[in-house]
mmCIF file of C-alpha atoms in Angstrom:
data_model
loop_
_atom_site.group_PDB
_atom_site.id
_atom_site.type_symbol
_atom_site.label_atom_id
_atom_site.label_comp_id
_atom_site.label_asym_id
_atom_site.label_seq_id
_atom_site.Cartn_x
_atom_site.Cartn_y
_atom_site.Cartn_z
ATOM 1 C CA UNK A 1 52.807 -203.364 -126.992
ATOM 2 C CA UNK A 2 53.823 -206.843 -125.820
ATOM 3 C CA UNK A 3 56.389 -207.527 -123.138
ATOM 4 C CA UNK A 4 58.992 -208.194 -125.827
ATOM 5 C CA UNK A 5 58.522 -204.664 -127.101
ATOM 6 C CA UNK A 6 59.777 -203.299 -123.773
ATOM 7 C CA UNK A 7 63.232 -204.138 -125.063
ATOM 8 C CA UNK A 8 65.476 -201.239 -126.017
ATOM 9 C CA UNK A 9 67.535 -201.254 -129.196
ATOM 10 C CA UNK A 10 71.035 -199.767 -129.353
ATOM 11 C CA UNK A 11 71.657 -198.568 -132.923
ATOM 12 C CA UNK A 12 75.228 -197.936 -134.126
ATOM 13 C CA UNK A 13 76.370 -197.769 -130.480
ATOM 14 C CA UNK A 14 74.995 -194.251 -130.169
ATOM 15 C CA UNK A 15 71.199 -194.192 -130.527
ATOM 16 C CA UNK A 16 68.794 -195.904 -128.142
ATOM 17 C CA UNK A 17 65.326 -196.682 -129.519
ATOM 18 C CA UNK A 18 62.657 -197.057 -126.836
ATOM 19 C CA UNK A 19 59.590 -198.701 -128.458
ATOM 20 C CA UNK A 20 57.453 -198.299 -125.352
ATOM 21 C CA UNK A 21 58.066 -194.535 -125.262
ATOM 22 C CA UNK A 22 58.265 -194.216 -129.064
ATOM 23 C CA UNK A 23 61.430 -192.142 -128.948
ATOM 24 C CA UNK A 24 65.105 -192.042 -129.889
ATOM 25 C CA UNK A 25 67.776 -191.014 -127.382
ATOM 26 C CA UNK A 26 71.376 -190.118 -128.169
ATOM 27 C CA UNK A 27 73.637 -191.910 -125.673
ATOM 28 C CA UNK A 28 76.199 -189.072 -125.556
ATOM 29 C CA UNK A 29 74.222 -185.857 -125.773
ATOM 30 C CA UNK A 30 70.993 -187.349 -124.327
ATOM 31 C CA UNK A 31 69.100 -185.544 -127.091
ATOM 32 C CA UNK A 32 65.608 -187.003 -127.420
ATOM 33 C CA UNK A 33 63.324 -187.170 -130.442
ATOM 34 C CA UNK A 34 59.711 -188.269 -130.079
ATOM 35 C CA UNK A 35 58.581 -190.381 -133.040
ATOM 36 C CA UNK A 36 55.182 -190.545 -134.637
ATOM 37 C CA UNK A 37 53.356 -193.756 -133.592
ATOM 38 C CA UNK A 38 53.340 -195.224 -137.099
ATOM 39 C CA UNK A 39 57.004 -194.313 -137.663
ATOM 40 C CA UNK A 40 57.926 -195.937 -134.349
ATOM 41 C CA UNK A 41 56.129 -199.159 -135.299
ATOM 42 C CA UNK A 42 57.797 -199.228 -138.732
ATOM 43 C CA UNK A 43 61.206 -198.869 -137.099
ATOM 44 C CA UNK A 44 60.372 -201.610 -134.596
ATOM 45 C CA UNK A 45 59.449 -204.075 -137.358
ATOM 46 C CA UNK A 46 62.599 -203.251 -139.329
ATOM 47 C CA UNK A 47 64.742 -203.783 -136.225
ATOM 48 C CA UNK A 48 63.055 -207.107 -135.506
ATOM 49 C CA UNK A 49 63.953 -208.169 -139.055
ATOM 50 C CA UNK A 50 67.497 -206.788 -139.084
ATOM 51 C CA UNK A 51 69.238 -207.460 -142.438
ATOM 52 C CA UNK A 52 66.005 -208.785 -143.979
ATOM 53 C CA UNK A 53 63.771 -207.019 -146.486
ATOM 54 C CA UNK A 54 60.395 -205.986 -145.083
ATOM 55 C CA UNK A 55 57.764 -205.287 -147.726
ATOM 56 C CA UNK A 56 55.657 -202.146 -147.778
ATOM 57 C CA UNK A 57 52.507 -204.216 -147.159
ATOM 58 C CA UNK A 58 54.074 -205.815 -144.073
ATOM 59 C CA UNK A 59 55.018 -202.406 -142.688
ATOM 60 C CA UNK A 60 51.587 -200.972 -143.436
ATOM 61 C CA UNK A 61 49.773 -203.877 -141.771
ATOM 62 C CA UNK A 62 52.012 -203.727 -138.696
ATOM 63 C CA UNK A 63 51.969 -199.951 -138.220
ATOM 64 C CA UNK A 64 48.402 -199.092 -139.288
ATOM 65 C CA UNK A 65 46.603 -202.303 -138.401
ATOM 66 C CA UNK A 66 43.209 -203.050 -139.915
ATOM 67 C CA UNK A 67 43.001 -199.654 -141.641
ATOM 68 C CA UNK A 68 46.244 -200.136 -143.594
ATOM 69 C CA UNK A 69 44.448 -200.708 -146.915
ATOM 70 C CA UNK A 70 43.154 -197.122 -146.797
ATOM 71 C CA UNK A 71 46.596 -195.597 -146.160
ATOM 72 C CA UNK A 72 47.977 -193.588 -149.081
ATOM 73 C CA UNK A 73 51.480 -194.034 -150.432
ATOM 74 C CA UNK A 74 52.417 -190.563 -149.243
ATOM 75 C CA UNK A 75 51.228 -191.182 -145.684
ATOM 76 C CA UNK A 76 53.440 -194.277 -145.544
ATOM 77 C CA UNK A 77 56.390 -192.486 -147.105
ATOM 78 C CA UNK A 78 56.059 -189.579 -144.682
ATOM 79 C CA UNK A 79 56.512 -191.961 -141.748
ATOM 80 C CA UNK A 80 59.689 -193.402 -143.271
ATOM 81 C CA UNK A 81 60.910 -189.922 -144.169
ATOM 82 C CA UNK A 82 60.345 -188.745 -140.602
ATOM 83 C CA UNK A 83 62.521 -191.631 -139.344
ATOM 84 C CA UNK A 84 65.331 -190.739 -141.733
ATOM 85 C CA UNK A 85 65.088 -187.105 -140.734
ATOM 86 C CA UNK A 86 65.299 -188.039 -137.041
ATOM 87 C CA UNK A 87 68.495 -190.042 -137.558
ATOM 88 C CA UNK A 88 69.842 -187.194 -139.663
ATOM 89 C CA UNK A 89 69.212 -184.719 -136.833
ATOM 90 C CA UNK A 90 71.127 -186.979 -134.460
ATOM 91 C CA UNK A 91 74.123 -186.878 -136.799
ATOM 92 C CA UNK A 92 74.134 -190.583 -137.642
ATOM 93 C CA UNK A 93 76.517 -190.865 -140.580
ATOM 94 C CA UNK A 94 75.297 -194.192 -141.975
ATOM 95 C CA UNK A 95 71.965 -194.614 -143.700
ATOM 96 C CA UNK A 96 69.951 -196.641 -141.204
ATOM 97 C CA UNK A 97 66.985 -197.454 -143.454
ATOM 98 C CA UNK A 98 67.666 -198.588 -147.016
ATOM 99 C CA UNK A 99 65.091 -198.705 -149.800
ATOM 100 C CA UNK A 100 65.221 -201.793 -152.029
ATOM 101 C CA UNK A 101 63.396 -200.775 -155.246
ATOM 102 C CA UNK A 102 60.169 -202.719 -155.871
ATOM 103 C CA UNK A 103 60.813 -204.931 -152.841
ATOM 104 C CA UNK A 104 60.674 -202.975 -149.616
ATOM 105 C CA UNK A 105 62.892 -201.590 -146.865
ATOM 106 C CA UNK A 106 65.594 -203.029 -144.658
ATOM 107 C CA UNK A 107 68.271 -202.193 -142.128
ATOM 108 C CA UNK A 108 71.541 -203.403 -143.624
ATOM 109 C CA UNK A 109 73.625 -206.084 -141.902
ATOM 110 C CA UNK A 110 76.489 -203.594 -141.466
ATOM 111 C CA UNK A 111 74.327 -201.473 -139.156
ATOM 112 C CA UNK A 112 75.001 -202.639 -135.609
ATOM 113 C CA UNK A 113 71.869 -203.425 -133.636
ATOM 114 C CA UNK A 114 71.952 -204.623 -130.031
ATOM 115 C CA UNK A 115 68.955 -205.566 -127.933
ATOM 116 C CA UNK A 116 69.228 -204.316 -124.378
ATOM 117 C CA UNK A 117 67.176 -205.271 -121.345
ATOM 118 C CA UNK A 118 69.260 -203.531 -118.714
ATOM 119 C CA UNK A 119 69.188 -199.988 -120.142
ATOM 120 C CA UNK A 120 67.911 -197.604 -117.501
ATOM 121 C CA UNK A 121 64.988 -195.628 -118.876
ATOM 122 C CA UNK A 122 64.486 -193.706 -115.646
ATOM 123 C CA UNK A 123 66.641 -190.882 -116.978
ATOM 124 C CA UNK A 124 64.569 -190.602 -120.136
ATOM 125 C CA UNK A 125 61.784 -188.241 -119.234
ATOM 126 C CA UNK A 126 59.312 -188.307 -122.115
ATOM 127 C CA UNK A 127 55.779 -187.115 -121.408
ATOM 128 C CA UNK A 128 53.455 -189.091 -123.624
ATOM 129 C CA UNK A 129 50.288 -187.405 -122.426
ATOM 130 C CA UNK A 130 49.376 -184.499 -120.239
ATOM 131 C CA UNK A 131 47.488 -185.508 -117.112
ATOM 132 C CA UNK A 132 44.945 -182.902 -115.986
ATOM 133 C CA UNK A 133 45.183 -181.719 -112.422
ATOM 134 C CA UNK A 134 42.639 -182.817 -109.801
ATOM 135 C CA UNK A 135 41.195 -179.306 -109.716
ATOM 136 C CA UNK A 136 40.704 -179.239 -113.487
ATOM 137 C CA UNK A 137 39.133 -182.707 -113.419
ATOM 138 C CA UNK A 138 36.685 -181.736 -110.677
ATOM 139 C CA UNK A 139 35.829 -178.543 -112.514
ATOM 140 C CA UNK A 140 34.918 -180.491 -115.643
ATOM 141 C CA UNK A 141 32.906 -183.054 -113.707
ATOM 142 C CA UNK A 142 30.964 -180.322 -111.939
ATOM 143 C CA UNK A 143 29.827 -178.753 -115.192
ATOM 144 C CA UNK A 144 26.302 -179.650 -116.198
ATOM 145 C CA UNK A 145 26.279 -180.779 -119.796
ATOM 146 C CA UNK A 146 23.069 -180.868 -121.809
ATOM 147 C CA UNK A 147 21.798 -184.372 -122.420
ATOM 148 C CA UNK A 148 21.407 -185.615 -125.973
ATOM 149 C CA UNK A 149 18.839 -188.113 -127.114
ATOM 150 C CA UNK A 150 19.872 -191.313 -128.901
ATOM 151 C CA UNK A 151 19.173 -190.014 -132.424
ATOM 152 C CA UNK A 152 21.230 -186.818 -131.865
ATOM 153 C CA UNK A 153 24.090 -188.836 -130.398
ATOM 154 C CA UNK A 154 24.154 -191.221 -133.362
ATOM 155 C CA UNK A 155 24.095 -188.330 -135.854
ATOM 156 C CA UNK A 156 27.033 -186.619 -134.144
ATOM 157 C CA UNK A 157 29.039 -189.858 -133.966
ATOM 158 C CA UNK A 158 28.378 -190.621 -137.634
ATOM 159 C CA UNK A 159 29.363 -187.088 -138.708
ATOM 160 C CA UNK A 160 32.597 -187.178 -136.720
ATOM 161 C CA UNK A 161 33.461 -190.617 -138.144
ATOM 162 C CA UNK A 162 32.924 -189.524 -141.759
ATOM 163 C CA UNK A 163 34.881 -186.292 -141.228
ATOM 164 C CA UNK A 164 37.759 -188.210 -139.671
ATOM 165 C CA UNK A 165 37.966 -190.696 -142.553
ATOM 166 C CA UNK A 166 37.935 -187.903 -145.144
ATOM 167 C CA UNK A 167 40.226 -185.417 -143.430
ATOM 168 C CA UNK A 168 42.786 -187.504 -141.509
ATOM 169 C CA UNK A 169 45.129 -188.240 -144.462
ATOM 170 C CA UNK A 170 45.038 -184.611 -145.578
ATOM 171 C CA UNK A 171 45.712 -183.228 -142.094
ATOM 172 C CA UNK A 172 48.528 -185.735 -141.500
ATOM 173 C CA UNK A 173 50.207 -184.829 -144.781
ATOM 174 C CA UNK A 174 49.869 -181.076 -144.299
ATOM 175 C CA UNK A 175 51.101 -181.223 -140.698
ATOM 176 C CA UNK A 176 54.211 -183.174 -141.614
ATOM 177 C CA UNK A 177 55.186 -181.223 -144.705
ATOM 178 C CA UNK A 178 54.518 -177.930 -142.964
ATOM 179 C CA UNK A 179 58.122 -178.568 -141.862
ATOM 180 C CA UNK A 180 59.307 -177.850 -145.431
ATOM 181 C CA UNK A 181 59.302 -174.496 -147.174
ATOM 182 C CA UNK A 182 59.328 -173.822 -150.900
ATOM 183 C CA UNK A 183 62.592 -172.325 -152.086
ATOM 184 C CA UNK A 184 63.178 -169.658 -154.683
ATOM 185 C CA UNK A 185 63.113 -170.683 -158.342
ATOM 186 C CA UNK A 186 66.395 -172.024 -159.726
ATOM 187 C CA UNK A 187 67.354 -172.758 -163.306
ATOM 188 C CA UNK A 188 65.449 -175.805 -164.496
ATOM 189 C CA UNK A 189 61.961 -177.169 -164.076
ATOM 190 C CA UNK A 190 62.104 -178.557 -160.531
ATOM 191 C CA UNK A 191 60.219 -177.573 -157.408
ATOM 192 C CA UNK A 192 62.542 -177.426 -154.385
ATOM 193 C CA UNK A 193 61.541 -177.643 -150.721
ATOM 194 C CA UNK A 194 63.891 -177.195 -147.718
ATOM 195 C CA UNK A 195 63.444 -178.309 -144.104
ATOM 196 C CA UNK A 196 62.578 -175.122 -142.263
ATOM 197 C CA UNK A 197 64.292 -176.105 -138.995
ATOM 198 C CA UNK A 198 67.745 -175.489 -140.530
ATOM 199 C CA UNK A 199 69.429 -172.262 -139.412
ATOM 200 C CA UNK A 200 70.339 -171.445 -143.018
ATOM 201 C CA UNK A 201 70.009 -172.945 -146.492
ATOM 202 C CA UNK A 202 73.577 -172.595 -147.782
ATOM 203 C CA UNK A 203 74.126 -176.351 -148.010
ATOM 204 C CA UNK A 204 70.761 -176.851 -149.721
ATOM 205 C CA UNK A 205 71.592 -174.214 -152.336
ATOM 206 C CA UNK A 206 75.114 -175.579 -152.812
ATOM 207 C CA UNK A 207 73.725 -179.046 -153.471
ATOM 208 C CA UNK A 208 71.301 -177.737 -156.098
ATOM 209 C CA UNK A 209 74.073 -175.917 -157.966
ATOM 210 C CA UNK A 210 76.336 -178.985 -157.926
ATOM 211 C CA UNK A 211 73.653 -181.448 -159.037
ATOM 212 C CA UNK A 212 71.638 -179.884 -161.883
ATOM 213 C CA UNK A 213 71.149 -183.386 -163.333
ATOM 214 C CA UNK A 214 68.610 -184.153 -160.625
ATOM 215 C CA UNK A 215 66.263 -181.506 -161.989
ATOM 216 C CA UNK A 216 64.252 -183.067 -164.811
ATOM 217 C CA UNK A 217 60.648 -183.679 -165.788
ATOM 218 C CA UNK A 218 59.251 -181.098 -163.403
ATOM 219 C CA UNK A 219 60.120 -183.143 -160.305
ATOM 220 C CA UNK A 220 59.586 -182.200 -156.674
ATOM 221 C CA UNK A 221 62.718 -182.337 -154.506
ATOM 222 C CA UNK A 222 62.540 -182.332 -150.703
ATOM 223 C CA UNK A 223 66.010 -181.568 -149.339
ATOM 224 C CA UNK A 224 66.897 -182.111 -145.682
ATOM 225 C CA UNK A 225 70.227 -180.697 -144.505
ATOM 226 C CA UNK A 226 71.716 -178.904 -141.492
ATOM 227 C CA UNK A 227 74.749 -176.565 -141.381
ATOM 228 C CA UNK A 228 76.284 -178.450 -138.446
ATOM 229 C CA UNK A 229 76.113 -181.946 -140.015
ATOM 230 C CA UNK A 230 77.474 -183.488 -143.216
ATOM 231 C CA UNK A 231 74.399 -185.625 -143.894
ATOM 232 C CA UNK A 232 72.030 -184.687 -146.692
ATOM 233 C CA UNK A 233 68.808 -186.507 -147.570
ATOM 234 C CA UNK A 234 67.008 -185.972 -150.880
ATOM 235 C CA UNK A 235 63.493 -187.167 -151.731
ATOM 236 C CA UNK A 236 62.600 -186.965 -155.438
ATOM 237 C CA UNK A 237 58.912 -187.252 -156.336
ATOM 238 C CA UNK A 238 56.991 -187.056 -159.588
ATOM 239 C CA UNK A 239 54.386 -184.805 -157.957
ATOM 240 C CA UNK A 240 54.051 -182.890 -154.705
ATOM 241 C CA UNK A 241 53.125 -184.587 -151.443
ATOM 242 C CA UNK A 242 49.410 -184.063 -152.002
ATOM 243 C CA UNK A 243 48.047 -187.541 -151.204
ATOM 244 C CA UNK A 244 48.180 -188.624 -154.824
ATOM 245 C CA UNK A 245 48.228 -192.418 -155.072
ATOM 246 C CA UNK A 246 49.998 -192.094 -158.410
ATOM 247 C CA UNK A 247 52.957 -190.300 -156.882
ATOM 248 C CA UNK A 248 56.304 -192.051 -157.155
ATOM 249 C CA UNK A 249 59.271 -191.146 -154.955
ATOM 250 C CA UNK A 250 62.835 -192.254 -154.455
ATOM 251 C CA UNK A 251 65.372 -191.302 -151.815
ATOM 252 C CA UNK A 252 69.041 -190.408 -152.164
ATOM 253 C CA UNK A 253 71.197 -190.237 -149.058
ATOM 254 C CA UNK A 254 74.660 -188.677 -148.671
ATOM 255 C CA UNK A 255 76.152 -189.591 -145.253
ATOM 256 C CA UNK A 256 79.187 -187.296 -145.601
ATOM 257 C CA UNK A 257 78.414 -184.727 -148.262
ATOM 258 C CA UNK A 258 80.873 -181.844 -148.570
ATOM 259 C CA UNK A 259 79.710 -178.866 -150.563
ATOM 260 C CA UNK A 260 82.509 -177.421 -152.681
#
């Protein structure tokens, strides 16, 4: 990242975004959430363009770089969904990221954003990588590894490259949505999935009973809610998150939803 990216961003006077460390920190509770690299870059671009619409192509090019043309819709949407889920976990009542249909995403003008240069990051202890000990390093260096000839090396490199291109989107999708569990079958033709880090699913079930109109055309609903917060986030998709380029999703956000 450039020197300008060492800036911190204070969001709604309660959440500090540290681009260099790719994390969010709650100013009161000091709770920390580590963001995925692509999600962190998407948030950074949206913050730089506060109150302006940023297109999906602009976000893809900024966050994924030269490989952005190979990124599936679901991989992009998972990064945005992970951001919304992070703000939800930190009990931010307002919707930070707004979807503008057929145009892109933006952070609304009413969301307060303040750039800070003097925020002390010394208290934020985020380990980005694990550094091996000197003993472990020496042990690895002392091992005698068999030498490979040029042809064998090229074959291995080519195989790993092909496997990475084919499997990366699938692994990324499965890893992220492993955080959602399929719920029991309710009346209607929808498939419901709940975030599995909630202590119970009473608010999820209450929402389903109060909003039967959302269940139509065999849709897939991903519901994120926590017993201790009023926020609820709903993602409605035409198919499951299975890397289908034809999938179409929309988000519905309730900042202060009270289940009757």
